[in-house]
Short mmCIF file of C-alpha atoms and ligand atoms in Angstrom, two decimals:
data_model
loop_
_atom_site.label_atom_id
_atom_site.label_comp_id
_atom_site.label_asym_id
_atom_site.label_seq_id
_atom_site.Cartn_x
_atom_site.Cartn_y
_atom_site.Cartn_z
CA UNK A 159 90.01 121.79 87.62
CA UNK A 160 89.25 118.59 89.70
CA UNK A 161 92.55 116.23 90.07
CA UNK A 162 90.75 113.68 88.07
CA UNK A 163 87.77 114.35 86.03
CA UNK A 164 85.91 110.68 84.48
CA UNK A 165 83.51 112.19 81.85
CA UNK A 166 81.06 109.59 80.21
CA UNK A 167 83.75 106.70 80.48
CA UNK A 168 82.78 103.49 78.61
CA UNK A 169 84.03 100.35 78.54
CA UNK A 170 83.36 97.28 76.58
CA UNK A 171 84.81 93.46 76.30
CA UNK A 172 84.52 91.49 73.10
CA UNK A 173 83.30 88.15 74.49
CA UNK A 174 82.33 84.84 72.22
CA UNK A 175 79.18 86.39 72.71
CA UNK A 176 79.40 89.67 70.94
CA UNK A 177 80.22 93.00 72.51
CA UNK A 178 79.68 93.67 76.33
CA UNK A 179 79.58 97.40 77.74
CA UNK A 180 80.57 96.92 81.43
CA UNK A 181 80.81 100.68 81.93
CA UNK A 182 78.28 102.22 80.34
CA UNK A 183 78.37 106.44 80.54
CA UNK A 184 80.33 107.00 84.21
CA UNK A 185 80.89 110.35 85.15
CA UNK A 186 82.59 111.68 88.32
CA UNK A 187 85.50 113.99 89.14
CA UNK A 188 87.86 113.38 92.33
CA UNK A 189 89.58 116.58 93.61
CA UNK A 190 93.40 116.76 95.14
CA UNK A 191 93.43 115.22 98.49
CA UNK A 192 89.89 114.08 98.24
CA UNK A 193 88.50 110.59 99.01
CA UNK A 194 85.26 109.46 96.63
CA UNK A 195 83.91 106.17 97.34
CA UNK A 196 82.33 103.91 94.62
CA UNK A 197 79.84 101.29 95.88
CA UNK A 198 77.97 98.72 94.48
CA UNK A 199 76.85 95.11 94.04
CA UNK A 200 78.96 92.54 92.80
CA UNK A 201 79.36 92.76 88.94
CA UNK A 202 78.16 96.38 88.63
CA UNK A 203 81.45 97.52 87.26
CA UNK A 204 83.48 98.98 90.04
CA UNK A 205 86.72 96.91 89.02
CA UNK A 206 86.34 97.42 85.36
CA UNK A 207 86.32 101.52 85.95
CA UNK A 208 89.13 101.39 88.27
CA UNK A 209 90.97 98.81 85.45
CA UNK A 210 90.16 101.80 82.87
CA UNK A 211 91.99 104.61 84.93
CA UNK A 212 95.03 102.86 85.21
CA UNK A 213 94.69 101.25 81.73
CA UNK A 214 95.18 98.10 82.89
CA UNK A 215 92.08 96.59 80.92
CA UNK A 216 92.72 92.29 79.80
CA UNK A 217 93.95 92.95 76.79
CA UNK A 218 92.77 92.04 73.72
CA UNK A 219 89.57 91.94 75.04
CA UNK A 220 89.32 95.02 77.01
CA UNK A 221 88.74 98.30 75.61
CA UNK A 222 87.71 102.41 76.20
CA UNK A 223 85.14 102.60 73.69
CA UNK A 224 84.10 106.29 74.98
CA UNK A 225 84.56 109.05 77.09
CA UNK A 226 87.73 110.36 78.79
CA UNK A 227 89.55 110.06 81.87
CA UNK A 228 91.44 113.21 82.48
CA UNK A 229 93.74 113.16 85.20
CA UNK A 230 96.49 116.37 85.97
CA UNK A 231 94.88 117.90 82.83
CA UNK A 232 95.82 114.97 80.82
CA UNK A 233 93.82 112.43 78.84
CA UNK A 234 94.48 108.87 80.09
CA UNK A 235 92.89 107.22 77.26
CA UNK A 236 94.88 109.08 74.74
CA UNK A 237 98.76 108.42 76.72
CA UNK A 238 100.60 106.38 74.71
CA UNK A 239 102.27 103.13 76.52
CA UNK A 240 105.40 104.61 77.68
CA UNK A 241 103.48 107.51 79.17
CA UNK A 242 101.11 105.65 80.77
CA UNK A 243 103.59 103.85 82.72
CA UNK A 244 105.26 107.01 84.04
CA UNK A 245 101.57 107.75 85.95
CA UNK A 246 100.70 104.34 86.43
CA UNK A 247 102.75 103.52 89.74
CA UNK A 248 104.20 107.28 89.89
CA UNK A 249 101.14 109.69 89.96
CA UNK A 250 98.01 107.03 90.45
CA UNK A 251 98.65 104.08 93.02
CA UNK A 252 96.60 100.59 92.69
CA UNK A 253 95.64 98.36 95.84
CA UNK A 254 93.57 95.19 94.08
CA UNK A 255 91.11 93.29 96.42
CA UNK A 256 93.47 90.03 96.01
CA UNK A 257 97.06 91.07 97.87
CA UNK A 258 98.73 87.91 96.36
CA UNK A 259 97.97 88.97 92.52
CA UNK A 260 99.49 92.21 93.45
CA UNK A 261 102.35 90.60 95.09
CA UNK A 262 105.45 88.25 92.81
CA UNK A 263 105.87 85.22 95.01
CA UNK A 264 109.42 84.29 94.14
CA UNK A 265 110.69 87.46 95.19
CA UNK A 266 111.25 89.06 98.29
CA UNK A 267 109.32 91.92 99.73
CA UNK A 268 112.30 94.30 99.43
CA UNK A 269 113.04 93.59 95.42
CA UNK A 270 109.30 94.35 95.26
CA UNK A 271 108.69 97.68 96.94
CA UNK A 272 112.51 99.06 95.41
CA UNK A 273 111.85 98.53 91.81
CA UNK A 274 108.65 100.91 91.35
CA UNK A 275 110.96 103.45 93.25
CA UNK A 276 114.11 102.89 90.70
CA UNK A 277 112.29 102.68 87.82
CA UNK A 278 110.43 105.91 88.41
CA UNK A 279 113.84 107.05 89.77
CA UNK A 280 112.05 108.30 93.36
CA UNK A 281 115.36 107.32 94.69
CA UNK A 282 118.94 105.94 94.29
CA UNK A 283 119.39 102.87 94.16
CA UNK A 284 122.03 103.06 96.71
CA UNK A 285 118.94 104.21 99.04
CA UNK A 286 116.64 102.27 98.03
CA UNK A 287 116.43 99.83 100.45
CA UNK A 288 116.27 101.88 103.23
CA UNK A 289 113.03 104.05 101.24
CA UNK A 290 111.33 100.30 101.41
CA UNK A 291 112.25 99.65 105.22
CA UNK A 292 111.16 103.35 105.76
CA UNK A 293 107.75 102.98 103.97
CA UNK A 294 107.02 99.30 105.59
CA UNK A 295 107.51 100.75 108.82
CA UNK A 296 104.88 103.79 108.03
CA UNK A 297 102.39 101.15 107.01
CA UNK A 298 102.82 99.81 110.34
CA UNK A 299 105.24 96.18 109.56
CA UNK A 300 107.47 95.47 112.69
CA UNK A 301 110.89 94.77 112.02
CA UNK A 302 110.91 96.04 108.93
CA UNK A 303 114.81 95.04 107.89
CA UNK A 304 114.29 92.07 108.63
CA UNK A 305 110.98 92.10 106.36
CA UNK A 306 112.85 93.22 103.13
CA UNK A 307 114.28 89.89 102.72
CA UNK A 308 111.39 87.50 103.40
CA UNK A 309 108.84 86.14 100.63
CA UNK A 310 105.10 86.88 100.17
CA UNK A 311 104.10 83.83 101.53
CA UNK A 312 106.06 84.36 105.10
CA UNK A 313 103.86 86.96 105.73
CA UNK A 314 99.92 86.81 107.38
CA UNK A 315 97.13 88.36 105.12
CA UNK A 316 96.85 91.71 106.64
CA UNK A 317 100.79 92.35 106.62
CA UNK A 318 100.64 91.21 102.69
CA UNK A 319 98.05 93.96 102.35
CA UNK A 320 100.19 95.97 104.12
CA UNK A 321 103.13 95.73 101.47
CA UNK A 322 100.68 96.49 98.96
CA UNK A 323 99.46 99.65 99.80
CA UNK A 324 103.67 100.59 100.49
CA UNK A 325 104.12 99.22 97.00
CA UNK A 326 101.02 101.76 95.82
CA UNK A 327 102.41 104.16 98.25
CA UNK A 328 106.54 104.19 97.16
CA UNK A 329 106.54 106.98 95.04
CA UNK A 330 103.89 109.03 96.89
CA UNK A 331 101.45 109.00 94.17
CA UNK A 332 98.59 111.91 93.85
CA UNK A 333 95.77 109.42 93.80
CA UNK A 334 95.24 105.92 95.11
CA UNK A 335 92.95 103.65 93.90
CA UNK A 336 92.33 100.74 96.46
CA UNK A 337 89.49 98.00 94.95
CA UNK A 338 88.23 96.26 98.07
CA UNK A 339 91.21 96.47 99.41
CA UNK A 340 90.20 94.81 102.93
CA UNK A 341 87.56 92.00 101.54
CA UNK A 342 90.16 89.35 101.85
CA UNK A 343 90.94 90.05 105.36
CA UNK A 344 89.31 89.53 108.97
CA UNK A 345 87.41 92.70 110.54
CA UNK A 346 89.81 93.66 113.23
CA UNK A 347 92.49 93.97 110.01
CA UNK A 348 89.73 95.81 107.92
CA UNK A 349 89.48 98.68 109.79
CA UNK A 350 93.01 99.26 110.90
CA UNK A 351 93.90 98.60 107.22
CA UNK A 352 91.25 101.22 106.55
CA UNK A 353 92.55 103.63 109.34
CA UNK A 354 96.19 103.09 107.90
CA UNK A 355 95.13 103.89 104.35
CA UNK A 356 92.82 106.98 106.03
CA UNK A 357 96.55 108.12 107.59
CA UNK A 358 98.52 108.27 104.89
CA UNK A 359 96.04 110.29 102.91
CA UNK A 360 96.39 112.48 105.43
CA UNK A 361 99.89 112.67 105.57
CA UNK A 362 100.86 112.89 102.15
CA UNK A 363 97.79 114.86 101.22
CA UNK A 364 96.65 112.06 98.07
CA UNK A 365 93.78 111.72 97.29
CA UNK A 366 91.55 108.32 97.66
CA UNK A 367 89.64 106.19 95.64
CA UNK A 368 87.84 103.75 97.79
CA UNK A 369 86.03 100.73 95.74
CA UNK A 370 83.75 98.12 97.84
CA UNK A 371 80.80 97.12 98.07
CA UNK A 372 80.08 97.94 101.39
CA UNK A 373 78.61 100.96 102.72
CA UNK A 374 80.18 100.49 105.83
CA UNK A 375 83.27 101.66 104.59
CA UNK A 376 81.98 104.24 102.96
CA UNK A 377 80.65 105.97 105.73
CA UNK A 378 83.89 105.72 107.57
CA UNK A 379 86.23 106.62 104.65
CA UNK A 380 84.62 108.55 102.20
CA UNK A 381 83.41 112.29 101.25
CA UNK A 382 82.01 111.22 97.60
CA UNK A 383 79.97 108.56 96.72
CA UNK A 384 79.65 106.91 93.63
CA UNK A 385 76.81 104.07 93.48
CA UNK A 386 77.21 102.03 90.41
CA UNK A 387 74.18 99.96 89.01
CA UNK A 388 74.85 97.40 85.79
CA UNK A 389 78.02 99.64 84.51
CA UNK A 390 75.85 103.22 84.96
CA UNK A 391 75.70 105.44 88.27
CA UNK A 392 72.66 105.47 89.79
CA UNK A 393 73.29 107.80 92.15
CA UNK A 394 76.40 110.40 93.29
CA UNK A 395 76.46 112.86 96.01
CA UNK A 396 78.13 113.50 99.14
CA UNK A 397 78.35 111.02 102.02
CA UNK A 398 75.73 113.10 103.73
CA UNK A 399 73.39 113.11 100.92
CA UNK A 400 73.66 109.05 100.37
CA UNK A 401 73.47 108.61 103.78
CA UNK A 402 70.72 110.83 104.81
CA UNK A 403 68.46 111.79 101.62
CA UNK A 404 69.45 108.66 99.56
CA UNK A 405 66.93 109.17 96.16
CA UNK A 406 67.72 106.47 94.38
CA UNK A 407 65.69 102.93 95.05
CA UNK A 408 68.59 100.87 94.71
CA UNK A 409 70.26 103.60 97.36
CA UNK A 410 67.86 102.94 99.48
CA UNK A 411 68.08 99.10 99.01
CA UNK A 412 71.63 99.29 99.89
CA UNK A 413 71.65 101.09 102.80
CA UNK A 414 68.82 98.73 104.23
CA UNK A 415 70.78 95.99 103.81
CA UNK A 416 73.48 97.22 106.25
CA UNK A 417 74.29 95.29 109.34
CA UNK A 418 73.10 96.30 112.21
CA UNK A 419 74.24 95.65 115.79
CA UNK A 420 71.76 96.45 117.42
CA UNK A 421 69.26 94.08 115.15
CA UNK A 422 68.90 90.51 116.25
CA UNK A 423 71.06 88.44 113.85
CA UNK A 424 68.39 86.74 112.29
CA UNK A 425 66.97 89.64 110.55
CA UNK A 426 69.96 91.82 110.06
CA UNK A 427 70.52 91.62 106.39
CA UNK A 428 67.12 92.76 104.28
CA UNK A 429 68.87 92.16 101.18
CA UNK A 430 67.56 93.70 97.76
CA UNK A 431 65.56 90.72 95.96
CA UNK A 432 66.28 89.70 92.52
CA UNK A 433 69.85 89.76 90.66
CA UNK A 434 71.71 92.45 88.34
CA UNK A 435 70.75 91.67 84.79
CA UNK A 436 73.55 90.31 82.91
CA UNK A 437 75.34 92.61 80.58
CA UNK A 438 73.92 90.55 77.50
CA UNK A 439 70.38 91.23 78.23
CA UNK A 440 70.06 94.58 79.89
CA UNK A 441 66.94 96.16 80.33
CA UNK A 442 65.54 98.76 77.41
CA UNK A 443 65.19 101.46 80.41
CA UNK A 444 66.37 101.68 83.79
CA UNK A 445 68.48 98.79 84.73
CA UNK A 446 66.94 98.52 88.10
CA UNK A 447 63.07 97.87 87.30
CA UNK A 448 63.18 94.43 87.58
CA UNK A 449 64.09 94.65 91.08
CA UNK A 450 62.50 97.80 92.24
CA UNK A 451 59.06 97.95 93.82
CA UNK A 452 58.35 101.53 92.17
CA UNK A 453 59.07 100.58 88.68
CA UNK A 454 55.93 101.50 86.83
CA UNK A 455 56.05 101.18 82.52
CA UNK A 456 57.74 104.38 81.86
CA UNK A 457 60.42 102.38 83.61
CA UNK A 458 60.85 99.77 81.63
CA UNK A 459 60.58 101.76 78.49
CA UNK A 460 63.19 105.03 78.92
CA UNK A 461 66.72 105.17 80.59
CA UNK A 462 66.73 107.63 83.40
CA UNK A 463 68.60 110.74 82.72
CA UNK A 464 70.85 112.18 85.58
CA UNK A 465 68.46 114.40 87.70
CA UNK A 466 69.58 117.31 90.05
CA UNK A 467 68.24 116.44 93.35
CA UNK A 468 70.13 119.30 94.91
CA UNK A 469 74.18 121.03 94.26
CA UNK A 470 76.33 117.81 93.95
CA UNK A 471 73.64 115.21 94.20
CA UNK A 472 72.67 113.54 91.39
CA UNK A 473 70.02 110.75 90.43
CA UNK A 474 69.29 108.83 87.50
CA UNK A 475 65.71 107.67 88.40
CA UNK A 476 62.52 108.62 87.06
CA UNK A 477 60.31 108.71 89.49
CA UNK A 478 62.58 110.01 92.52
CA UNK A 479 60.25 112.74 93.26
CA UNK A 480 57.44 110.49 93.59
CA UNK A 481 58.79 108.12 96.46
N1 ATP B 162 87.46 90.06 80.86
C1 ATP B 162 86.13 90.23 80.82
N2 ATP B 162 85.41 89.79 79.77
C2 ATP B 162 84.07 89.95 79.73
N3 ATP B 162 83.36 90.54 80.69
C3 ATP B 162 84.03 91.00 81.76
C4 ATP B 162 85.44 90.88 81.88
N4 ATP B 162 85.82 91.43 83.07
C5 ATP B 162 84.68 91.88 83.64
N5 ATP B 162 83.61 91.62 82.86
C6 ATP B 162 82.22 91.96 83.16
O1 ATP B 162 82.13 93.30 83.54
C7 ATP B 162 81.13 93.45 84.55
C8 ATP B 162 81.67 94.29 85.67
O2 ATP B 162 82.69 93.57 86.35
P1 ATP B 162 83.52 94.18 87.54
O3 ATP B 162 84.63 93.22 87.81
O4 ATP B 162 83.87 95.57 87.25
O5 ATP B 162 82.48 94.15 88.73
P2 ATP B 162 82.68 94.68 90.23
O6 ATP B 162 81.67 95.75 90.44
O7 ATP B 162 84.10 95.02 90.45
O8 ATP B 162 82.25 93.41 91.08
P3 ATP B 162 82.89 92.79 92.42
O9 ATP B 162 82.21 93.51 93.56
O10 ATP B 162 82.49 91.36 92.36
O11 ATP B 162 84.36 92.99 92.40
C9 ATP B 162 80.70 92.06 84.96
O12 ATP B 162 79.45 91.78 84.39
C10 ATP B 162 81.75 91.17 84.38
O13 ATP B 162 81.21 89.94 84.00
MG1 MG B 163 85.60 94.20 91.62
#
């Protein structure tokens, strides 16, 4: 059994509007030590699926309308509170895009990064300081004593992030979820945040869940791919088979619209044209046709099944064979 299997997940917000679905039928598994990317265009639902696993949905409006999340053998959706927050912080780690939402302000780094630890009793408290100097120093924060008693705001944008992924990182959790979780920060930091992150996997032998939009990363950090269209996957296979035999349109789309150095700047971003429909008036079939040059009327009319394209690679488009 995979470490975490998501089978059919949906996800809906009651809005003034009526009922949205932002996740709409996603399906992947992660195995131990693993590190599956999910990639996609702004809106598409990446944040909303990572919310789900960890339960951490806006509540009242938020909900799991379907599917399960089974993680360790255990349905998420089904853990009661109390039980969620024993793998919540212990067993799955969270890195959001924003490192200030993650991080309290008012107080200091070291109150931050001990209480996970004491209150899922990693440590005692008599050690628990030095656990938090010991993990800011393996994420790479000089001085780290001296760290434990400054305040968020002391610190530069890539050493917040820093604390963040110690904070995910405390209790030595068996999956990490990190949601862009080097958008916010300038490209030199990006990739040794990435690198750091890319370490510790290594080290403590977690496996990763790596959320951005940018294919970039991907290809550096990732064995699995996810690529999320309008709350469904569009396509999933390995890095290889995004990379290199990408079936999907939107794939396609994506990977064109990659920077590249060698390009002259003018023309390096050919950028997919059109927007993702909103979530209140979706398509009838495949959520892509209004922006994809193939679309023909079967498009428009039936919702692409998952196809095999070959063992592990999956694609829900109808006319895959045909392009
Ligand atoms: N609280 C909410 N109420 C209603 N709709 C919501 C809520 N939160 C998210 N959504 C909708 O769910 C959809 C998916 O949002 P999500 O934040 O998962 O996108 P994303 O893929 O993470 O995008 P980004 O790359 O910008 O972070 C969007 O259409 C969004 O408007
Ligand atoms: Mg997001």
């Amino acid at each position: 059994m995979a470490l975490l299997e998501v089978d059919q997940l949906i996800t809906e917000f009651a809005t003034d509007e009526g009922l949205v679905r932002a996740v709409d039928g996603v399906s992947f598994d992660v195995e131990a030590g693993a590190t599956l990317g999910i990639v996609g265009e702004s809106g598409c639902g990446k944040s909303v699926t990572a919310l789900s696993m960890m339960r951490l949905l806006p509540q009242p409006m938020g909900r799991i309308a379907g599917g399960s999340i089974t993680f360790q053998g255990t349905d998420l959706t089904r853990l009661d509170i109390p039980a969620m927050e024993n793998v919540r912080g212990r067993r799955i780690g969270m890195v959001f895009q924003e490192p200030m939402t993650a991080l309290n302000p008012v107080h200091t780094i070291g109150r931050q990064l001990t209480e996970g630890m004491l209150l899922h009793k990693v440590c005692e408290p008599a050690n628990a300081l030095r656990a938090a100097a010991d993990m800011l120093d393996r994420v790479g924060i000089p001085s780290p004593d001296l760290r434990l008693g400054e305040y968020p705001h002391q610190l530069s944008g890539g050493m917040r992030q820093r604390v963040v992924i110690a904070m995910a990182l405390a209790c030595e959790p068996d999956l990490l979820i990190a949601d862009e979780p080097t958008t916010a920060l300038d490209v030199t930091i990006q990739a040794q945040i990435l690198e750091l992150i890319a370490d510790l996997q290594r080290r403590m032998g977690m496996a990763v869940i790596m959320i951005t939009h940018d294919l970039g990363v991907i290809a550096e950090t990732c064995e699995q791919v996810v690529v999320m269209y309008a709350g469904k996957v569009a396509e999933q296979g390995s890095v290889f088979d995004i990379f290199d035999r990408p079936a999907h349109p939107y794939t396609r789309g994506l990977l064109a619209s990659i920077p590249r150095l060698e390009t002259p700047a003018k023309s390096r971003l050919g950028v997919i044209e059109g927007m993702v429909p909103g979530l209140r008036d979706l398509p009838i079939g495949c959520r892509f046709e209004n922006r994809c040059e193939h679309a023909i009327d079967r498009c428009r009319e039936q919702v692409p099944a998952p196809e095999l394209v070959a063992a592990g690679h999956t694609v829900s488009c109808l006319r895959w064979q045909a392009l």
